[in-house]
Amino acid sequence: MTPGPGPFAAPPGPSGAPRQPGLLHVRFRTADGIPVSAGCYEQLLGLLGQFTPVVEALPPDAALADVRGALRYFDRDAAGIAELVRLRALAWHGVRCTIGIGGNPLLARLAAQGAAPGEIRTVPDDAGTVTAFLDRRPASALHGVGPATARALCAYGLDSIGRIAAAPPATLQRILGARTGRIVYERARGIDPTPVTPNAAARSMGAEHRFVHDELDPARRRRALLSLADDLGARMRASGQAARALTLTVRYADRSTTTRTRRLDAPTAHGPALTEAAYALHAALGLQRARVRSVALRAEDLCRAERAARQLTFDPSDDKAHRIEAAVDRARARFGAASVRPAATLGGAAGTTGTAGAARTPPPPGAKPRGPGADRP
């Protein structure tokens, strides 16, 4: 079985020439290399909309665009349109775009992952090139293959996409299950029928903080979590969404990761509630002497905010916290996202690669200082 054209394949080119792909995966970064703000992100989505109405937002800093219908209008191939997007984003917004071009979302995403900031990379839509492009990449590079699935595949020697593609489909289905095995087999061969859905509501929303140096201090990690939770809450409230679950991902100095998810008592975008859940997830990991490279929070299972019921209480401080949060949102909408922050996050912006600034928050009451070390439990 060889990769078929799929729903995103461009029309065949001249005899013997590879088909030209027409799907762009665009990642936005400022000139300083940090993610764009929520307001700038909306403007950049509008920029993509000047070329095609088929644009799917991938918050906080990426988007998919199907430009096949615009090739003839602009008298350019997909790479030519990508160059226009790159130049206009830099000239109008001061944003550097990393753009991957492929025949389907999987190939476009992988092309963008391997590109340098400001670079445009294209994967021609022919079977030989796609096979060579995917062959030596690790199994975890496939979209949808998480750490647990990658470990299951590596246990059977299927540690690269090329080896997965060469394995019999029945073998993958026995290892991963019928549905997951079929999907992984198809994606290992460059097949991804996932459509680009314009204006699709985000199913999740995330932010990450990378420390300048491997972080041993749990207080500094809690400060980062405070900043990330505050950022996620503000973005969800601005988009009229609420989260039903929160996921914490911790990456260590040895590049291993730990991921934990907690279901929330009720859908919420309230910053203190998200911060409390993030602190609980972090405390449950019991990281005593861990060297942490980065922490990331992801709001999962998003729903519309009007579907989130708020439990009324007799505690006046709860109502006061919501009124303060509404006032902060109005101030940020008028003066910018950085105009108001939790006090514990001020003065620590270095090392942030997510949409949230670096965070600094005090340790929990009664916490005992821990000595430095290189081990993690």
CSV table of C-alpha atoms in Angstrom, one decimal:
chain,number,residue,atom,x,y,z
A,1,MET,CA,0.0,0.0,0.0
A,2,THR,CA,1.4,3.4,-1.0
A,3,PRO,CA,0.2,6.8,0.1
A,4,GLY,CA,-2.8,7.8,-1.9
A,5,PRO,CA,-3.6,11.3,-3.0
A,6,GLY,CA,-6.3,11.8,-0.3
A,7,PRO,CA,-8.7,14.7,-0.1
A,8,PHE,CA,-6.0,17.3,-0.1
A,9,ALA,CA,-4.0,16.2,-3.1
A,10,ALA,CA,-3.3,18.9,-5.7
A,11,PRO,CA,-4.1,18.3,-9.3
A,12,PRO,CA,-1.5,16.2,-11.1
A,13,GLY,CA,1.4,18.2,-12.6
A,14,PRO,CA,3.1,17.6,-15.9
A,15,SER,CA,3.9,14.0,-16.8
A,16,GLY,CA,6.5,12.6,-14.4
A,17,ALA,CA,6.5,15.7,-12.2
A,18,PRO,CA,5.5,15.5,-8.5
A,19,ARG,CA,2.0,16.8,-7.7
A,20,GLN,CA,2.1,20.2,-6.0
A,21,PRO,CA,0.7,20.2,-2.4
A,22,GLY,CA,-1.7,22.9,-1.3
A,23,LEU,CA,-1.9,22.8,2.5
A,24,LEU,CA,0.0,25.2,4.7
A,25,HIS,CA,0.8,24.7,8.4
A,26,VAL,CA,1.9,28.1,9.7
A,27,ARG,CA,3.5,28.8,13.1
A,28,PHE,CA,3.8,32.4,14.2
A,29,ARG,CA,6.6,33.9,16.3
A,30,THR,CA,7.6,37.5,17.0
A,31,ALA,CA,11.0,38.8,15.9
A,32,ASP,CA,12.3,37.9,19.4
A,33,GLY,CA,11.2,34.3,19.0
A,34,ILE,CA,8.3,34.3,21.5
A,35,PRO,CA,4.7,33.4,20.7
A,36,VAL,CA,2.3,36.1,19.6
A,37,SER,CA,-0.3,37.7,21.8
A,38,ALA,CA,-4.0,36.6,21.5
A,39,GLY,CA,-4.9,39.9,19.7
A,40,CYS,CA,-2.1,39.6,17.2
A,41,TYR,CA,-3.0,36.0,16.6
A,42,GLU,CA,-6.5,37.0,15.5
A,43,GLN,CA,-5.0,39.6,13.1
A,44,LEU,CA,-2.7,36.9,11.6
A,45,LEU,CA,-5.7,34.6,11.1
A,46,GLY,CA,-7.3,37.5,9.2
A,47,LEU,CA,-4.1,37.7,7.1
A,48,LEU,CA,-4.4,34.1,6.1
A,49,GLY,CA,-8.1,34.8,5.3
A,50,GLN,CA,-7.0,37.2,2.6
A,51,PHE,CA,-5.7,34.2,0.7
A,52,THR,CA,-8.3,31.5,1.4
A,53,PRO,CA,-11.4,31.1,3.5
A,54,VAL,CA,-10.4,27.6,4.5
A,55,VAL,CA,-8.4,28.4,7.6
A,56,GLU,CA,-8.4,26.3,10.8
A,57,ALA,CA,-7.1,28.0,13.9
A,58,LEU,CA,-4.7,26.0,16.1
A,59,PRO,CA,-4.3,28.2,19.2
A,60,PRO,CA,-2.2,29.7,20.5
A,61,ASP,CA,0.3,30.2,17.7
A,62,ALA,CA,-0.5,28.1,14.6
A,63,ALA,CA,-3.0,27.6,11.8
A,64,LEU,CA,-3.8,25.3,8.9
A,65,ALA,CA,-4.7,26.9,5.6
A,66,ASP,CA,-5.9,25.1,2.4
A,67,VAL,CA,-4.8,27.3,-0.5
A,68,ARG,CA,-5.6,25.0,-3.4
A,69,GLY,CA,-8.5,27.2,-4.5
A,70,ALA,CA,-6.2,30.3,-4.5
A,71,LEU,CA,-3.4,28.9,-6.7
A,72,ARG,CA,-4.9,30.0,-10.0
A,73,TYR,CA,-6.2,33.3,-8.6
A,74,PHE,CA,-2.8,34.4,-7.4
A,75,ASP,CA,-1.0,32.7,-10.3
A,76,ARG,CA,1.4,31.1,-7.8
A,77,ASP,CA,2.0,27.7,-6.3
A,78,ALA,CA,1.6,27.0,-2.6
A,79,ALA,CA,5.3,28.0,-1.9
A,80,GLY,CA,4.7,31.3,-3.6
A,81,ILE,CA,1.6,32.0,-1.5
A,82,ALA,CA,3.5,31.0,1.6
A,83,GLU,CA,6.2,33.5,0.7
A,84,LEU,CA,3.5,36.2,0.5
A,85,VAL,CA,2.1,35.2,3.9
A,86,ARG,CA,5.6,35.3,5.4
A,87,LEU,CA,6.5,38.7,4.0
A,88,ARG,CA,3.2,40.4,4.9
A,89,ALA,CA,3.3,39.0,8.5
A,90,LEU,CA,6.8,40.3,8.9
A,91,ALA,CA,6.1,43.7,7.4
A,92,TRP,CA,2.7,44.4,8.9
A,93,HIS,CA,2.9,42.6,12.3
A,94,GLY,CA,6.6,42.0,12.9
A,95,VAL,CA,6.0,38.3,13.1
A,96,ARG,CA,8.2,35.6,11.6
A,97,CYS,CA,6.3,32.7,10.1
A,98,THR,CA,7.6,29.1,9.9
A,99,ILE,CA,5.6,27.4,7.2
A,100,GLY,CA,5.3,23.7,6.2
A,101,ILE,CA,3.7,22.8,3.0
A,102,GLY,CA,2.3,19.3,2.3
A,103,GLY,CA,-0.4,17.4,0.6
A,104,ASN,CA,-2.3,16.8,3.9
A,105,PRO,CA,-2.2,18.1,7.5
A,106,LEU,CA,0.2,15.5,8.7
A,107,LEU,CA,2.9,16.2,6.1
A,108,ALA,CA,2.4,20.0,6.4
A,109,ARG,CA,2.8,19.8,10.2
A,110,LEU,CA,5.9,17.7,10.1
A,111,ALA,CA,7.5,20.0,7.4
A,112,ALA,CA,6.9,23.0,9.8
A,113,GLN,CA,8.4,21.1,12.7
A,114,GLY,CA,11.6,20.6,10.9
A,115,ALA,CA,11.9,24.1,9.6
A,116,ALA,CA,14.0,26.9,11.1
A,117,PRO,CA,12.3,30.2,12.2
A,118,GLY,CA,11.2,32.1,9.1
A,119,GLU,CA,11.8,29.1,6.8
A,120,ILE,CA,9.4,27.6,4.3
A,121,ARG,CA,9.7,23.8,3.7
A,122,THR,CA,7.7,21.8,1.1
A,123,VAL,CA,7.1,18.1,0.9
A,124,PRO,CA,6.2,17.2,-2.7
A,125,ASP,CA,3.1,15.1,-2.9
A,126,ASP,CA,4.5,11.9,-4.5
A,127,ALA,CA,5.0,8.5,-2.8
A,128,GLY,CA,8.8,8.3,-3.1
A,129,THR,CA,9.4,11.7,-1.6
A,130,VAL,CA,6.9,11.2,1.2
A,131,THR,CA,8.5,7.8,2.1
A,132,ALA,CA,12.0,9.3,2.2
A,133,PHE,CA,10.7,12.3,4.3
A,134,LEU,CA,9.1,10.1,6.9
A,135,ASP,CA,11.5,7.1,7.0
A,136,ARG,CA,13.9,7.9,9.8
A,137,ARG,CA,11.7,10.1,12.0
A,138,PRO,CA,10.8,8.7,15.4
A,139,ALA,CA,7.5,7.2,16.1
A,140,SER,CA,6.6,10.0,18.4
A,141,ALA,CA,6.7,12.5,15.5
A,142,LEU,CA,3.4,11.2,14.2
A,143,HIS,CA,0.5,13.4,15.2
A,144,GLY,CA,-1.6,11.5,17.7
A,145,VAL,CA,1.1,9.1,18.9
A,146,GLY,CA,1.7,10.0,22.5
A,147,PRO,CA,4.3,8.8,24.9
A,148,ALA,CA,2.4,5.6,25.9
A,149,THR,CA,1.8,4.6,22.3
A,150,ALA,CA,5.4,5.3,21.3
A,151,ARG,CA,6.6,3.2,24.2
A,152,ALA,CA,4.3,0.3,23.1
A,153,LEU,CA,5.7,0.5,19.6
A,154,CYS,CA,9.3,0.8,20.7
A,155,ALA,CA,8.9,-2.3,22.8
A,156,TYR,CA,8.4,-4.3,19.6
A,157,GLY,CA,11.3,-2.5,17.8
A,158,LEU,CA,9.0,-0.1,15.9
A,159,ASP,CA,10.9,3.0,16.9
A,160,SER,CA,10.8,4.8,13.5
A,161,ILE,CA,8.1,5.8,11.1
A,162,GLY,CA,9.8,3.7,8.4
A,163,ARG,CA,9.7,0.6,10.5
A,164,ILE,CA,6.0,1.2,11.4
A,165,ALA,CA,5.1,1.6,7.7
A,166,ALA,CA,6.9,-1.7,6.9
A,167,ALA,CA,5.0,-3.6,9.6
A,168,PRO,CA,1.9,-5.6,8.7
A,169,PRO,CA,-1.3,-3.8,9.6
A,170,ALA,CA,-2.5,-6.8,11.6
A,171,THR,CA,0.6,-6.5,13.8
A,172,LEU,CA,-0.1,-2.9,14.6
A,173,GLN,CA,-3.7,-3.6,15.4
A,174,ARG,CA,-2.7,-6.4,17.8
A,175,ILE,CA,-0.3,-4.0,19.6
A,176,LEU,CA,-2.4,-0.9,19.7
A,177,GLY,CA,-6.0,-2.0,19.0
A,178,ALA,CA,-7.9,-2.1,15.8
A,179,ARG,CA,-8.7,1.6,15.3
A,180,THR,CA,-5.5,3.1,16.7
A,181,GLY,CA,-3.4,0.5,14.8
A,182,ARG,CA,-5.1,1.4,11.5
A,183,ILE,CA,-4.7,5.1,12.0
A,184,VAL,CA,-1.0,4.8,13.0
A,185,TYR,CA,-0.4,2.5,9.9
A,186,GLU,CA,-1.9,5.1,7.6
A,187,ARG,CA,-0.1,8.0,9.0
A,188,ALA,CA,3.2,6.2,8.9
A,189,ARG,CA,2.7,5.9,5.2
A,190,GLY,CA,1.8,9.6,4.8
A,191,ILE,CA,-2.0,9.2,4.7
A,192,ASP,CA,-4.0,11.7,6.7
A,193,PRO,CA,-7.6,12.4,5.5
A,194,THR,CA,-8.3,14.9,8.3
A,195,PRO,CA,-10.1,17.9,6.8
A,196,VAL,CA,-9.3,21.5,7.4
A,197,THR,CA,-12.3,22.8,9.3
A,198,PRO,CA,-12.7,26.6,9.0
A,199,ASN,CA,-13.6,28.4,12.3
A,200,ALA,CA,-13.6,25.1,14.2
A,201,ALA,CA,-14.0,25.6,18.0
A,202,ALA,CA,-10.8,24.7,19.8
A,203,ARG,CA,-11.0,21.4,21.7
A,204,SER,CA,-8.1,22.3,23.9
A,205,MET,CA,-5.9,25.3,24.6
A,206,GLY,CA,-2.3,25.2,26.0
A,207,ALA,CA,0.6,27.3,27.2
A,208,GLU,CA,4.2,26.4,28.1
A,209,HIS,CA,7.0,27.9,30.1
A,210,ARG,CA,10.6,26.9,29.4
A,211,PHE,CA,13.1,27.7,32.2
A,212,VAL,CA,16.4,29.4,31.2
A,213,HIS,CA,18.2,26.7,33.3
A,214,ASP,CA,17.0,23.4,34.6
A,215,GLU,CA,14.9,24.3,37.5
A,216,LEU,CA,15.3,22.6,40.9
A,217,ASP,CA,13.2,25.0,43.0
A,218,PRO,CA,9.5,23.9,43.4
A,219,ALA,CA,8.6,27.5,44.3
A,220,ARG,CA,9.7,28.8,40.9
A,221,ARG,CA,7.8,26.0,39.2
A,222,ARG,CA,4.7,27.0,41.1
A,223,ARG,CA,5.2,30.6,40.0
A,224,ALA,CA,5.3,29.4,36.4
A,225,LEU,CA,2.1,27.4,36.9
A,226,LEU,CA,0.4,30.5,38.3
A,227,SER,CA,1.3,32.5,35.2
A,228,LEU,CA,0.3,29.7,32.8
A,229,ALA,CA,-3.1,29.2,34.6
A,230,ASP,CA,-3.8,32.9,34.6
A,231,ASP,CA,-3.0,33.1,30.9
A,232,LEU,CA,-5.2,30.1,30.0
A,233,GLY,CA,-8.1,31.6,32.0
A,234,ALA,CA,-7.8,34.9,30.3
A,235,ARG,CA,-7.7,33.4,26.8
A,236,MET,CA,-10.7,31.1,27.5
A,237,ARG,CA,-12.8,34.0,28.9
A,238,ALA,CA,-11.9,36.1,25.9
A,239,SER,CA,-13.1,33.3,23.5
A,240,GLY,CA,-16.2,32.5,25.5
A,241,GLN,CA,-15.0,29.0,26.5
A,242,ALA,CA,-14.5,26.9,29.7
A,243,ALA,CA,-12.4,23.8,30.5
A,244,ARG,CA,-13.7,20.6,31.9
A,245,ALA,CA,-10.2,19.2,32.5
A,246,LEU,CA,-6.6,20.4,33.0
A,247,THR,CA,-3.4,18.6,31.9
A,248,LEU,CA,0.0,19.3,33.3
A,249,THR,CA,3.1,18.2,31.4
A,250,VAL,CA,6.6,18.4,33.0
A,251,ARG,CA,9.7,17.9,30.8
A,252,TYR,CA,12.9,17.0,32.6
A,253,ALA,CA,16.6,17.6,31.8
A,254,ASP,CA,16.9,14.1,30.3
A,255,ARG,CA,14.1,15.0,27.9
A,256,SER,CA,11.7,12.6,29.5
A,257,THR,CA,8.2,13.8,30.4
A,258,THR,CA,5.4,13.2,32.9
A,259,THR,CA,1.8,14.1,32.0
A,260,ARG,CA,-1.1,14.2,34.5
A,261,THR,CA,-4.7,15.2,33.8
A,262,ARG,CA,-7.4,16.2,36.4
A,263,ARG,CA,-11.1,16.5,35.7
A,264,LEU,CA,-12.5,19.7,37.1
A,265,ASP,CA,-15.5,19.8,39.4
A,266,ALA,CA,-17.3,21.9,36.9
A,267,PRO,CA,-16.4,23.6,33.6
A,268,THR,CA,-14.5,26.8,34.4
A,269,ALA,CA,-12.3,29.6,33.1
A,270,HIS,CA,-11.8,31.1,36.5
A,271,GLY,CA,-8.1,31.8,37.1
A,272,PRO,CA,-7.9,30.8,40.8
A,273,ALA,CA,-9.7,27.5,40.1
A,274,LEU,CA,-7.3,26.7,37.3
A,275,THR,CA,-4.3,27.6,39.5
A,276,GLU,CA,-5.5,25.5,42.3
A,277,ALA,CA,-5.9,22.5,40.0
A,278,ALA,CA,-2.4,23.1,38.5
A,279,TYR,CA,-0.9,23.3,42.0
A,280,ALA,CA,-2.6,20.0,43.0
A,281,LEU,CA,-1.3,18.2,39.8
A,282,HIS,CA,2.2,19.5,40.5
A,283,ALA,CA,2.1,18.5,44.2
A,284,ALA,CA,0.9,15.0,43.3
A,285,LEU,CA,4.0,14.4,41.2
A,286,GLY,CA,6.2,14.6,44.3
A,287,LEU,CA,9.2,16.2,42.5
A,288,GLN,CA,11.8,16.5,45.2
A,289,ARG,CA,15.1,16.9,43.4
A,290,ALA,CA,13.9,16.9,39.8
A,291,ARG,CA,15.7,19.1,37.2
A,292,VAL,CA,12.8,20.5,35.3
A,293,ARG,CA,13.3,21.9,31.8
A,294,SER,CA,9.8,23.1,31.2
A,295,VAL,CA,6.2,23.0,32.4
A,296,ALA,CA,3.1,23.2,30.3
A,297,LEU,CA,-0.6,23.4,31.0
A,298,ARG,CA,-3.4,22.5,28.7
A,299,ALA,CA,-7.1,23.2,29.2
A,300,GLU,CA,-8.9,20.1,27.8
A,301,ASP,CA,-12.5,19.3,26.7
A,302,LEU,CA,-13.5,22.9,26.1
A,303,CYS,CA,-17.1,23.9,26.0
A,304,ARG,CA,-19.0,27.1,25.6
A,305,ALA,CA,-18.9,29.3,28.7
A,306,GLU,CA,-22.7,29.6,28.9
A,307,ARG,CA,-22.8,25.8,29.5
A,308,ALA,CA,-20.6,26.3,32.6
A,309,ALA,CA,-22.7,26.5,35.8
A,310,ARG,CA,-21.3,28.4,38.7
A,311,GLN,CA,-22.0,27.1,42.2
A,312,LEU,CA,-23.2,30.0,44.4
A,313,THR,CA,-21.7,30.3,47.9
A,314,PHE,CA,-22.2,32.3,51.0
A,315,ASP,CA,-18.5,33.3,50.9
A,316,PRO,CA,-18.3,37.0,49.8
A,317,SER,CA,-14.7,36.5,48.7
A,318,ASP,CA,-15.7,34.2,45.9
A,319,ASP,CA,-18.0,36.8,44.4
A,320,LYS,CA,-15.3,39.5,44.9
A,321,ALA,CA,-12.7,37.3,43.1
A,322,HIS,CA,-15.0,37.0,40.0
A,323,ARG,CA,-15.7,40.8,40.0
A,324,ILE,CA,-12.0,41.5,40.2
A,325,GLU,CA,-11.3,39.1,37.4
A,326,ALA,CA,-13.9,40.8,35.2
A,327,ALA,CA,-12.3,44.2,35.8
A,328,VAL,CA,-8.8,42.7,35.0
A,329,ASP,CA,-10.2,41.4,31.7
A,330,ARG,CA,-11.5,44.8,30.8
A,331,ALA,CA,-8.2,46.4,31.6
A,332,ARG,CA,-6.3,43.9,29.5
A,333,ALA,CA,-8.7,44.4,26.6
A,334,ARG,CA,-8.0,48.1,26.7
A,335,PHE,CA,-4.3,48.3,27.6
A,336,GLY,CA,-2.9,45.0,26.6
A,337,ALA,CA,-2.4,41.5,28.1
A,338,ALA,CA,0.7,42.6,30.0
A,339,SER,CA,-1.0,45.5,31.7
A,340,VAL,CA,-2.3,43.5,34.7
A,341,ARG,CA,-0.8,40.3,36.1
A,342,PRO,CA,-0.8,38.4,39.4
A,343,ALA,CA,1.8,40.1,41.6
A,344,ALA,CA,3.8,36.9,42.0
A,345,THR,CA,4.5,36.8,38.2
A,346,LEU,CA,6.0,40.2,37.8
A,347,GLY,CA,9.6,40.6,37.0
A,348,GLY,CA,10.2,37.1,35.6
A,349,ALA,CA,9.7,37.1,31.9
A,350,ALA,CA,12.9,35.4,30.9
A,351,GLY,CA,12.8,31.9,29.4
A,352,THR,CA,9.1,31.9,28.4
A,353,THR,CA,8.2,30.1,25.1
A,354,GLY,CA,4.5,29.8,25.7
A,355,THR,CA,1.9,32.6,25.6
A,356,ALA,CA,2.2,33.2,29.3
A,357,GLY,CA,5.1,35.1,30.9
A,358,ALA,CA,7.5,33.4,33.3
A,359,ALA,CA,6.0,33.0,36.7
A,360,ARG,CA,7.3,33.5,40.2
A,361,THR,CA,5.1,32.5,43.1
A,362,PRO,CA,5.9,31.8,46.7
A,363,PRO,CA,6.1,28.2,48.1
A,364,PRO,CA,3.1,26.8,49.9
A,365,PRO,CA,2.8,27.5,53.6
A,366,GLY,CA,4.9,25.1,55.7
A,367,ALA,CA,6.9,23.9,52.7
A,368,LYS,CA,10.4,22.8,53.7
A,369,PRO,CA,13.4,23.8,51.5
A,370,ARG,CA,14.9,21.1,49.5
A,371,GLY,CA,18.5,20.7,48.5
A,372,PRO,CA,19.7,20.6,44.9
A,373,GLY,CA,20.2,17.3,43.1
A,374,ALA,CA,20.0,15.7,39.8
A,375,ASP,CA,17.6,12.9,40.5
A,376,ARG,CA,13.9,12.7,40.0
A,377,PRO,CA,11.6,10.1,41.6
